[in-house]
XYZ file of C-alpha atoms in Angstrom:
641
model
C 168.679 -9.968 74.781
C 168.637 -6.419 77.015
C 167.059 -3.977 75.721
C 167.591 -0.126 77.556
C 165.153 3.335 76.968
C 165.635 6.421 78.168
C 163.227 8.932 78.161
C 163.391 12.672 79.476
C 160.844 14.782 79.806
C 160.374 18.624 80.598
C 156.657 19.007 81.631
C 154.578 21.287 84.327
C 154.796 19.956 88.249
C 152.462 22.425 89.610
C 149.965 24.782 88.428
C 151.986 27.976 89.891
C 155.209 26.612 88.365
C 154.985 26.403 84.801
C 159.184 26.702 84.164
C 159.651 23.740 86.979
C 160.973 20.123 84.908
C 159.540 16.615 85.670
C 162.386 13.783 84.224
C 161.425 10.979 83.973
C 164.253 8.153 83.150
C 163.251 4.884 82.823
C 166.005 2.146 82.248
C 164.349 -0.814 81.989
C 166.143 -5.133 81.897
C 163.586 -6.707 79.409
C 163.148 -10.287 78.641
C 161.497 -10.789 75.266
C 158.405 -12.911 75.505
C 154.400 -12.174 74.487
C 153.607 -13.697 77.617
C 155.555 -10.941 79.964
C 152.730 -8.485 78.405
C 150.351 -9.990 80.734
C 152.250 -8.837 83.933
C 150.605 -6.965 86.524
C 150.720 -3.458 85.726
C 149.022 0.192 86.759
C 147.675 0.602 83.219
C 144.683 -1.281 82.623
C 145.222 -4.237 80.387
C 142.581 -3.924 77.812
C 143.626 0.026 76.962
C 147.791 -1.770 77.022
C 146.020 -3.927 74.827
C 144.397 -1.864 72.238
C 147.576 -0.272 71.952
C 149.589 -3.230 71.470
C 147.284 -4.523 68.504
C 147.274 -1.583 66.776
C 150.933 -1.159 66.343
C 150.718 -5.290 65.666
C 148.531 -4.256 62.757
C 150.058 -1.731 61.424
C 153.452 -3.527 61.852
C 152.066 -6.614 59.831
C 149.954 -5.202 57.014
C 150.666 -1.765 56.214
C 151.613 -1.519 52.310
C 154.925 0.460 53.492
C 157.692 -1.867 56.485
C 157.013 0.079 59.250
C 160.692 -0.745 61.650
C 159.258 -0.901 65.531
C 161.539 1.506 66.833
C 159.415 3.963 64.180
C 156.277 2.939 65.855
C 157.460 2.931 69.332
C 159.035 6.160 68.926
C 155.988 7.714 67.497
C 153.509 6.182 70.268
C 156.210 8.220 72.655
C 155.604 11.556 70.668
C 152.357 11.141 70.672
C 152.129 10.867 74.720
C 154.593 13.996 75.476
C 153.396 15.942 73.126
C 149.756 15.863 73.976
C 150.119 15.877 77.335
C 152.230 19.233 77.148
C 152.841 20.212 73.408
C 155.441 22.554 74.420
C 157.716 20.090 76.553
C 161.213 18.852 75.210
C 162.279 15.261 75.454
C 165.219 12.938 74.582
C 164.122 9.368 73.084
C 167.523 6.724 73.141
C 167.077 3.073 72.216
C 170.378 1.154 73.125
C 170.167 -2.584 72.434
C 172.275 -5.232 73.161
C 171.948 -8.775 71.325
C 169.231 -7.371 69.253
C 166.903 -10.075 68.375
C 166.481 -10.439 64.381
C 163.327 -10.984 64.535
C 160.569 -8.296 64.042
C 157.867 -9.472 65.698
C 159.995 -10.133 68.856
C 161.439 -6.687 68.595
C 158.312 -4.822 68.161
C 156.972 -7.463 71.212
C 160.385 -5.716 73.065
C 159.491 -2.051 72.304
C 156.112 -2.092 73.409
C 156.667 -4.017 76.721
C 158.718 -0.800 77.349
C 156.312 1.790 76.200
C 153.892 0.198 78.519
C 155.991 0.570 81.639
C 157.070 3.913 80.313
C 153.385 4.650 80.601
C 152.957 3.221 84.234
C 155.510 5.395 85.354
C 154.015 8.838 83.883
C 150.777 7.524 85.702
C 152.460 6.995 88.840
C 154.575 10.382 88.505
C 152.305 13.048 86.927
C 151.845 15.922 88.908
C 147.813 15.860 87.271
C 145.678 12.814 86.766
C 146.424 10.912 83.175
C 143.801 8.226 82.682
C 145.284 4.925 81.137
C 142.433 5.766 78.482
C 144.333 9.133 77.822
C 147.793 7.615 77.679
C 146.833 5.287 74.745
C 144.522 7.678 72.697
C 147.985 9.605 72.478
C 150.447 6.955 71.830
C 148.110 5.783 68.833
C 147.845 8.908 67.786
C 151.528 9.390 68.259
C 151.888 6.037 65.186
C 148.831 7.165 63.242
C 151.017 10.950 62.763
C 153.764 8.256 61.064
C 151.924 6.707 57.946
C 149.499 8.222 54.979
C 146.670 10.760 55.648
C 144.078 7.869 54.734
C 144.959 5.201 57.389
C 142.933 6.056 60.254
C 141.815 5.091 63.856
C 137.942 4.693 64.039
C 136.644 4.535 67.504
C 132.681 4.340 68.152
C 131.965 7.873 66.474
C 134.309 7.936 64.027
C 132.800 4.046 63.269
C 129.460 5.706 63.218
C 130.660 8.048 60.167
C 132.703 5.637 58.266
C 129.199 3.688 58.194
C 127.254 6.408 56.743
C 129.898 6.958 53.715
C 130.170 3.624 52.694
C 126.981 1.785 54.042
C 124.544 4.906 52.872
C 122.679 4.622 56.260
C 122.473 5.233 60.168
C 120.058 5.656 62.993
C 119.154 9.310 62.793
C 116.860 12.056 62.184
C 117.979 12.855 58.411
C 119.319 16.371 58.326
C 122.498 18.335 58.193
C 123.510 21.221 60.538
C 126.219 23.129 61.213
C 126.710 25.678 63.974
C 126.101 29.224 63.030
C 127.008 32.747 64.599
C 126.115 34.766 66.765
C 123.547 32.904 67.991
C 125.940 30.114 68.554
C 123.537 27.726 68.124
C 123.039 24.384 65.845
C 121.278 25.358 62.932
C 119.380 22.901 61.197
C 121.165 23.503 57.220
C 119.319 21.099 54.930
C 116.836 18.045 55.019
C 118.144 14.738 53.244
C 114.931 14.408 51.890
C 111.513 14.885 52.418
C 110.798 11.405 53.868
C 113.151 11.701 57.223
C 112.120 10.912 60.544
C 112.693 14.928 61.116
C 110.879 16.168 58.051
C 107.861 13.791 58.900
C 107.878 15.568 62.682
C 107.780 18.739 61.132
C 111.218 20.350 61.461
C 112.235 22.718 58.717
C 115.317 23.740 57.347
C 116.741 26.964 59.034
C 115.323 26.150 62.277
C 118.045 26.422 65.379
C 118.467 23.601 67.572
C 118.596 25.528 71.013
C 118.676 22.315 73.333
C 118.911 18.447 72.681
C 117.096 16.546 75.820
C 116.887 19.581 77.548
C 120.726 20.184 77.278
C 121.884 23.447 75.733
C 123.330 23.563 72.607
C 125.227 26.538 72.939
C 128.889 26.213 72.754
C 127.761 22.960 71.254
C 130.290 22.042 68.727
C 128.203 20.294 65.470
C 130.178 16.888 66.273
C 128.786 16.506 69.662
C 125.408 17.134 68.757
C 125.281 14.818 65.939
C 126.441 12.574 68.531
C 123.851 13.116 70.680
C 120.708 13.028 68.089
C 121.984 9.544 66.444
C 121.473 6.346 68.180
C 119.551 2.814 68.014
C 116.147 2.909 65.599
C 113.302 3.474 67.422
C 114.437 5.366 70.393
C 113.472 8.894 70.560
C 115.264 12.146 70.852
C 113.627 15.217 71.656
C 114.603 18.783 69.766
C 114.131 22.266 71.373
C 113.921 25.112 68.152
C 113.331 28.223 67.409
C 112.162 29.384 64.415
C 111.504 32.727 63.318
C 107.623 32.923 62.749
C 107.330 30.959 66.346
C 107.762 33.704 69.409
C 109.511 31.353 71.475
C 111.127 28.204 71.781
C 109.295 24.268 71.319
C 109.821 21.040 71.895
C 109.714 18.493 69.322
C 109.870 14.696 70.512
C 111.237 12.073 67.014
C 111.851 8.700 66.939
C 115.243 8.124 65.204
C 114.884 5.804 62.138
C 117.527 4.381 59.561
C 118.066 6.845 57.541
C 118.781 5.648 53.793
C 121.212 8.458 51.907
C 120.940 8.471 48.447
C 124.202 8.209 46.526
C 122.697 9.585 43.503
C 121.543 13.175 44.283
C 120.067 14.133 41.274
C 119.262 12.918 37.886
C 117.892 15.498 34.925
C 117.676 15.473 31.359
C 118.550 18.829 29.446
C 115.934 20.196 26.354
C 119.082 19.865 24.198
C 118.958 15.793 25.386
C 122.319 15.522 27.401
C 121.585 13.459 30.036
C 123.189 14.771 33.580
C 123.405 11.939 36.496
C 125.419 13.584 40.148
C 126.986 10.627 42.262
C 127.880 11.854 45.808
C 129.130 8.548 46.690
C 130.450 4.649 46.199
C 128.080 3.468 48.948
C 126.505 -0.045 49.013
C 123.549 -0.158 46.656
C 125.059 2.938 44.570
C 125.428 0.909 41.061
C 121.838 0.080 41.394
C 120.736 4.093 41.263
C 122.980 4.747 38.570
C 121.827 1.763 36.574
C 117.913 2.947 37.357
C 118.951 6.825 36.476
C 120.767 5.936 33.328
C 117.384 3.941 32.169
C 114.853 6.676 32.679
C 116.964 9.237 31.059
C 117.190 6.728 27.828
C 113.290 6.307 27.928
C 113.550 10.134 27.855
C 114.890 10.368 25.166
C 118.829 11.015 26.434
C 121.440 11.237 23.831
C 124.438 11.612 25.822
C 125.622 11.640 29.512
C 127.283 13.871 31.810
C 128.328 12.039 34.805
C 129.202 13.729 37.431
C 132.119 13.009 40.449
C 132.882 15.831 41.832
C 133.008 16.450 45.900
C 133.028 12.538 45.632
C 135.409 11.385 48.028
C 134.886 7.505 47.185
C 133.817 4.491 49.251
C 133.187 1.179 48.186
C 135.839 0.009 44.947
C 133.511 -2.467 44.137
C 130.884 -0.229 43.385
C 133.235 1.544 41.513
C 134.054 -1.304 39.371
C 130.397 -2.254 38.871
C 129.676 1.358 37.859
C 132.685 1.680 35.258
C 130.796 -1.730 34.281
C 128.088 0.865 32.636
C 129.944 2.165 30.490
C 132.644 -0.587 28.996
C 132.295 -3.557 27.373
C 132.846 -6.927 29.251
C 136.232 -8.308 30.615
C 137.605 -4.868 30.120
C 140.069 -4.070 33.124
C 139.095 -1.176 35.156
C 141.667 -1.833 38.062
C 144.425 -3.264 39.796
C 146.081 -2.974 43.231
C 149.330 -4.181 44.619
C 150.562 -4.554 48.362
C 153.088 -5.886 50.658
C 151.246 -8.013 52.312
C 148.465 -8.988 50.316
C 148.154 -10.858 46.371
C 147.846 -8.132 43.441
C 144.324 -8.527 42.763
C 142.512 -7.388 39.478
C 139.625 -5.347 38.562
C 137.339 -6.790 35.229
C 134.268 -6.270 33.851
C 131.819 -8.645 33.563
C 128.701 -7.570 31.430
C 128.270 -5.799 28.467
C 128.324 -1.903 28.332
C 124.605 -0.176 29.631
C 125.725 2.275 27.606
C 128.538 1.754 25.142
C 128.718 4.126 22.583
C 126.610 6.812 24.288
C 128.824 9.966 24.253
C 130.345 10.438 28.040
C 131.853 13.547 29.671
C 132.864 12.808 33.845
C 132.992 16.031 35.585
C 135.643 15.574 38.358
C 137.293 18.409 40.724
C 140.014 18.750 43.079
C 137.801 16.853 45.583
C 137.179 13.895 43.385
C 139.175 10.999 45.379
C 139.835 6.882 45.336
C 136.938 5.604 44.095
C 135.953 8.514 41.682
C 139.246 8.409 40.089
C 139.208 4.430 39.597
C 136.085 5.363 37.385
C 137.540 8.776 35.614
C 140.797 6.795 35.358
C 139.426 3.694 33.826
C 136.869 5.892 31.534
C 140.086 7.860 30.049
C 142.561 4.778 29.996
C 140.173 3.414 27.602
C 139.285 6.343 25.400
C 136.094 5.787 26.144
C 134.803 9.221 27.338
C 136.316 12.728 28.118
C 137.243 14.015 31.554
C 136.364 17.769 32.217
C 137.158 20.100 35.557
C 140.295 20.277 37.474
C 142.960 17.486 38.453
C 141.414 14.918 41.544
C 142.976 14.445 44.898
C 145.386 11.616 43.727
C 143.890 8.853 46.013
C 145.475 5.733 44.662
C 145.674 3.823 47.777
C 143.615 0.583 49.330
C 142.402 0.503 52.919
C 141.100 -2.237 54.586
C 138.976 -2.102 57.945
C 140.784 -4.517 60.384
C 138.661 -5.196 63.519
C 140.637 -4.724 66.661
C 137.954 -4.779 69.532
C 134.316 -3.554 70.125
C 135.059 -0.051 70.596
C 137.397 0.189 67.737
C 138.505 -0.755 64.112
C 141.893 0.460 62.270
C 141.451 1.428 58.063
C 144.868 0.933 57.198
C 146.433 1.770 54.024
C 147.532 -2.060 52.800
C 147.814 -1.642 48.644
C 148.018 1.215 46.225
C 145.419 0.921 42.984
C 146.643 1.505 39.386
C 144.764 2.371 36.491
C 144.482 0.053 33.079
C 147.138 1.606 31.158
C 149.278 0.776 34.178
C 149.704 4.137 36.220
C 149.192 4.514 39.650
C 147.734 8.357 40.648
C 148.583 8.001 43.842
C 150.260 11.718 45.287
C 151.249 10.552 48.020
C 151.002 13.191 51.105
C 152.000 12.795 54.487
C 149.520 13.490 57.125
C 151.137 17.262 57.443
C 149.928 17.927 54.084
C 153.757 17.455 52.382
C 154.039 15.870 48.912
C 156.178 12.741 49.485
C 157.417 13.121 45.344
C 156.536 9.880 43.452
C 157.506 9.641 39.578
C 155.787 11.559 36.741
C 156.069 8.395 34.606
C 154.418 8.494 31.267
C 151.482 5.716 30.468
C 149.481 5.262 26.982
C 145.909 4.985 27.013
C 144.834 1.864 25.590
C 143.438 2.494 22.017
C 143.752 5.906 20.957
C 147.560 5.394 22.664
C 147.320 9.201 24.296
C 149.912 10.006 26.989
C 148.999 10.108 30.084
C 150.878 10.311 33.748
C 151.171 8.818 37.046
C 151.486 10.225 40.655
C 149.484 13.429 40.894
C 145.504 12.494 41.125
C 143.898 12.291 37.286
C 144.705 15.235 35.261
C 141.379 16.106 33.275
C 141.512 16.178 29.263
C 140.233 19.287 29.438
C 141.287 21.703 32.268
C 137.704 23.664 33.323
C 137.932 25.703 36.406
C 134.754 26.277 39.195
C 133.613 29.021 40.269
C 136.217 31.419 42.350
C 134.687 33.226 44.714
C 135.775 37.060 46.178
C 137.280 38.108 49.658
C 133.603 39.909 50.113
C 131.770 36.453 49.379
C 133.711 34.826 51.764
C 132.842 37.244 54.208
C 129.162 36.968 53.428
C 129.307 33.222 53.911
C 130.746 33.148 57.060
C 133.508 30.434 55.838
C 135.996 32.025 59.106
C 133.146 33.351 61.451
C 130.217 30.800 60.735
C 128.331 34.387 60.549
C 126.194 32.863 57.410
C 124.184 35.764 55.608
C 122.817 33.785 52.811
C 122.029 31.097 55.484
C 120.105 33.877 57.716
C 118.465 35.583 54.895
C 116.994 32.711 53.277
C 115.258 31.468 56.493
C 113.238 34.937 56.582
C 112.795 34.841 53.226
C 110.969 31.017 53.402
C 108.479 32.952 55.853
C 107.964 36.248 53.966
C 107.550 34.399 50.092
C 104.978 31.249 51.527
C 104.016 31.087 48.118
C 107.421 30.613 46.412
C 107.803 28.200 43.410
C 111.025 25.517 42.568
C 111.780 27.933 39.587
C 112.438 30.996 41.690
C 115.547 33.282 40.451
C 117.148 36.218 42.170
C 116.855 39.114 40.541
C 118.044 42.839 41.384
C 115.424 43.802 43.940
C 116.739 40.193 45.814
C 119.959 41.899 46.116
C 119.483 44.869 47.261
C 117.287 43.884 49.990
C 119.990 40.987 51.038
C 122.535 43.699 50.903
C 120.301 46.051 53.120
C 120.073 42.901 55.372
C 123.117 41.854 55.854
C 124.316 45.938 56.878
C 121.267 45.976 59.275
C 122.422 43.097 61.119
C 125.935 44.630 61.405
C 127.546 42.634 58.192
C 131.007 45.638 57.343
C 132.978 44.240 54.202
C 136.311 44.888 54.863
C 138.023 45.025 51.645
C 142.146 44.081 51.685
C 142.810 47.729 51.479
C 141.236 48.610 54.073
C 142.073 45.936 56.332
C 145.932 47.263 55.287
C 144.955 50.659 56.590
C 143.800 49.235 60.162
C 146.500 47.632 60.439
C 148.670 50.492 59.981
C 146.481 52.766 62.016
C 146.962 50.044 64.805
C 150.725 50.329 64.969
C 151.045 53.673 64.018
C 152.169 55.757 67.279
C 153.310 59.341 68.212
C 154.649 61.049 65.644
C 154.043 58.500 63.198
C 150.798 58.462 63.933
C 150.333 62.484 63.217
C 152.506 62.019 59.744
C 149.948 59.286 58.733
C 146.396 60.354 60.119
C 146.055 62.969 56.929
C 147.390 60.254 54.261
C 144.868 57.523 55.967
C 142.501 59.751 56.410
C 142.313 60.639 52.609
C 141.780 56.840 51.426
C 138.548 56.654 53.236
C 136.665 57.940 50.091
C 138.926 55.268 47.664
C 138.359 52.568 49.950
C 134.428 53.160 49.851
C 134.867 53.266 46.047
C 136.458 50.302 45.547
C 134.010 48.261 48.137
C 131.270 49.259 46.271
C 132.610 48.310 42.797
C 133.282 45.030 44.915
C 129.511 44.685 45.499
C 128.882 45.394 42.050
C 131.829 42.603 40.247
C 130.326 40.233 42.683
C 126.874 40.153 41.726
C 126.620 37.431 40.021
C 127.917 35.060 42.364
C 125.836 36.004 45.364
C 122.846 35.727 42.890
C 123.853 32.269 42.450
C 124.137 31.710 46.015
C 121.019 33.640 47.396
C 119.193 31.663 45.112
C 120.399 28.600 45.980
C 120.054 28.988 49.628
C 116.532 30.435 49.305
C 115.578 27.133 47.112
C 117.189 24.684 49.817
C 115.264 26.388 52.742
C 112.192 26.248 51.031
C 112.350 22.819 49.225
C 115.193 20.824 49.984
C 118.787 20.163 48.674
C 117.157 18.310 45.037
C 115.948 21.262 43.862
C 118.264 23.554 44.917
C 120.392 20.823 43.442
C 118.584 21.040 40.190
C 118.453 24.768 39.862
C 122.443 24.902 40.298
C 123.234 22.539 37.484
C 121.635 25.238 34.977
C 124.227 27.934 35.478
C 127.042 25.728 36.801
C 130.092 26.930 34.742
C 131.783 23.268 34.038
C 128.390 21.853 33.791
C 127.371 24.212 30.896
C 131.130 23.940 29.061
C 130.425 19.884 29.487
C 127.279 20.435 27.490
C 128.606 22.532 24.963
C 131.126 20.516 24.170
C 129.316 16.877 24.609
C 126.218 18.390 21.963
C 128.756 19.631 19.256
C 130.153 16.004 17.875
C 133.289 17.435 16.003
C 134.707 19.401 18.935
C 134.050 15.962 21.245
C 135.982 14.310 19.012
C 138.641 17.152 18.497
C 139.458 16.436 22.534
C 140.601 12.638 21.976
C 142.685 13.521 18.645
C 144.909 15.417 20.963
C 147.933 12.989 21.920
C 148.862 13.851 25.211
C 146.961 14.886 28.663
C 147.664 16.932 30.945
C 151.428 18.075 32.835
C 152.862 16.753 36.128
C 151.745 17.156 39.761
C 151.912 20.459 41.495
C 153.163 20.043 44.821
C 149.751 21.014 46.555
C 146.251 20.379 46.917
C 142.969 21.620 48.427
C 141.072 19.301 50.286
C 138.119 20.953 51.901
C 134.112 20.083 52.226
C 131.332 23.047 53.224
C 128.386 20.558 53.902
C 127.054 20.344 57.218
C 127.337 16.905 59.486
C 124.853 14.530 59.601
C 121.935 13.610 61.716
């Protein structure tokens, strides 16, 4: 068999000639056997070889064939287009005696995409590690297949761990980096029990150096990097905080840190029960069993569970947890793949609580394992889901080991529901809908229709909170210029004496209005961002027919800022006092405080303590309408140390 590439590529020779073209052409005689992969070659074997097994893996066990010309051609993408995004190049496979066999052909393709890659390390005008040339060409086949299969190397391993194990070697804190002091602000303790909290850092501090290296252009990645590492070494902290007139030193000894997946658990006066899951880690079933059984010696009458910003983890957790709350050998689950035996999902003890009216509160960042649970919970009519419609996660990954420095989670099966529907909305990694079918399902005793292929479509449709263009601006979601985040940490040092059942209440306002303007917060409303706009490109005598016109909205446009400030009250309330309560005691109670004026949380109660409008919700014989073609996907908390 001969097998012939050609690729061209337009890229930069020198630094002063940006137009000038580098073509390569590479027509290579190759003979088809495993064992020519071991020939002596520029590019370091073990990098060829990481490469190699992950296109093996994907090639063998992803739940969609995968042809190897797809992946080889995608590894080659991936190389030319990160090493100069705007280049142009020409990919042509010609083969002659093709073999028929797969594994020999992708064996064929990647022999060539190695020597492709000796010659752009031999030929490039600037110095492309071997390291560099794979980390693109995976990329390159990663860009091919579902948002959810990814490449974990070391810190991307170290994450992974944290969301599905519960634990790492850190300090136990979030931060994220905050404006204008460009620094790494220390958001929110995990607890009061951290390696950090114990040392005596405080929420709102600013992490100004980490072992005496600056943290300022710092991105928050690389300085969780830095603070995590092996249990019992040490890291040592330079802050600044704002009652302290200069900078110190703080020397902790990094610990596991044990995340809760349950981050709060309360009962209501009216007796509804409320239990927040943040997680399907290892160890989760066991706090939701332990919650569920103190609320009952409470005196708990029903249960709002809730699943929202739950991006999943574990599915056996999840099938342990939808244990809870159905009777034994009830199905919760199944999943189906190319590669691997359709496997089902049963319970195996009785119900923890079985009759116990349930409302799940699920959003649209509810994914995989949340919507197993919301899924199975509706399928059998056994509670009532409430919020918006989830991310429409119905796919399986499976870690497969490749080498000590990485591991691939590959998509291999797609999970269905009881009544037989899989949710899956299945999205490219460019965010397009790849459009499944909008088949209709029955749930399995009341015999309500449900659908397929767009995420889990609530039975009843209960919207968040929305903020305002002037909130946004406030919370620094574009310019990580935080008010609330700023305000609160003076406020921890000015109130010493504040209690967990602190409220906001007009004075709060107008003094974090007053601060915000004094440290040179403008709102600038749509209208008036219109008018600079127009005032930019205005010129001459266009300029003179405007000015007057322009001029005249000033007065309008400070009218309808301030009735801005005014229909937005209520939400900055929320989140000043929110903010305030996290700096001051931690994410529980600020936790605690938000579930009393949450909007879904307080329709979910309404409706779960009045027994003839529960019931009123599962008379109704169909839910919900088919998928939209889009969906948010988006998280504001702060990374992990």
């Amino acid at each position: 068999m001969l097998c012939f590439y050609q690729v061209s590529q337009r890229a930069l020779l020198t630094k002063e000639c940006r137009l000038s073209i580098l073509r390569i052409s590479l027509l290579f005689a190759l003979v088809a056997f495993a064992s020519d992969l071991q020939a002596e070659r520029s590019v370091e074997d073990e990098y060829k070889a990481l490469l190699w097994k992950t296109a093996k893996i994907i090639h063998q066990y992803y739940v969609e064939e995968v042809h190897p010309d797809s992946l080889a051609q995608a590894a080659v993408r991936g190389i030319f287009n990160s090493l100069d995004p705007a280049s142009e190049y020409t990919f042509n496979a010609r083969t002659q005696l093709a073999s028929e066999d797969p594994a020999r052909l992708l064996n064929d393709r990647f022999y060539t995409l190695m020597q492709m890659a000796q010659a752009i390390d031999e030929n490039a005008f600037y110095p492309v590690t071997a390291d560099t040339l794979v980390r693109f060409g995976i990329a390159g086949m990663m860009e091919i297949l579902d948002p959810y299969s990814v490449f974990l190397e070391k810190r991307n391993l170290d994450n992974f761990n944290i969301q599905t194990q519960g634990k790492y070697g850190g300090l136990g804190f979030r931060i994220q980096v905050v404006y204008p002091d460009s620094a790494i602000a220390v958001w929110s303790l995990v607890h009061d029990q951290t390696p950090a909290a114990l040392a005596g850092v405080k929420s709102g501090d600013l992490i100004t150096a980490i072992n005496n290296t600056s943290t300022k252009g710092m991105s928050a990645g690389v300085a969780a990097d830095s603070m995590r590492g092996e249990p019992g070494t040490s890291v040592t902290l330079t802050l600044e905080r704002a009652d302290r007139p200069t900078p110190f030193d703080l020397t902790i000894e990094r610990r596991e840190v044990q995340m809760n997946s349950v981050s709060l658990a309360t009962l209501f006066p009216d007796g509804t029960g409320y239990i927040k899951l943040d997680s399907f880690q290892k160890g989760s079933t066991r706090e939701v069993f332990k919650a569920i059984v103190e609320l009952e010696e409470q005196g708990m009458e029903r249960l709002i569970f809730d699943l929202r910003k739950n991006g999943g983890g574990y599915l056996e957790e999840a099938v342990q947890i939808t244990d809870l709350f159905l009777p034994r050998d009830c199905l919760v689950a199944f999943t189906e793949g190319r590669r691997i035996e359709t496997a089902e999902y049963i319970t195996r003890e009785d119900a923890l609580l079985r009759d116990t009216p349930l409302i799940v509160l699920v959003n649209h960042m509810s994914a995989s394992a949340s919507e197993i649970v919301a899924g199975a919970i509706q399928d059998w009519d056994r509670g009532l889901v409430l919020g918006t419609t989830t991310v429409g996660k119905g796919s399986v990954q499976q870690i497969v080991h490749i080498d000590d420095r990485a591991e691939l989670k590959l998509t291999m099966a797609a999970w269905h529901t009881p009544s037989g529907r899989s949710i899956d909305r299945r999205m490219r990694k460019d965010s397009t809908l790849v459009r499944g079918y909008d088949k209709e399902f029955k749930t399995l005793r009341l015999e309500r229709i449900v659908r397929g292929s767009g995420g889990i479509t609530p039975d009843i449709e209960v919207s968040g909170r929305s903020g305002s263009r002037l909130y946004v601006q406030l919370s620094g979601i574009y310019s990580l210029n935080n008010q609330f985040f700023y305000y609160a940490r003076e406020h921890r040092l000015k109130y010493p004496d504040l209690t967990p059942d602190f409220v906001v209440g007009p004075g709060d306002l107008s003094a974090f209005r007053a601060f915000a303007e004094n440290r040179g917060f403008d709102y600038i409303s749509e209208l008036e961002a219109q008018v600079e706009e127009l005032d930019k490109v205005a010129e001459g005598e266009e300029y003179n027919q405007l000015a007057k016109p322009l001029s005249h909205l000033t007065d309008e446009i400070d009218k309808i800022e301030e009735q801005h400030w005014q229909e937005t009250e209520d939400l900055i309330a929320w989140r000043l006092t929110f903010a305030i309560l996290e700096k001051a005691f931690g994410e529980p109670v600020a936790e605690a405080y938000n579930v009393t004026v949450d909007p879904q949380v307080l329709e979910a109660r309404r409706i779960i303590a009045d027994p003839s409008e529960y019931q009123m919700w599962f008379d109704k014989g169909e839910i919900g309408t088919p998928a939209e073609d889009s969906i948010a996907q988006e998280d504001g908390r702060g990374d992990l140390q």
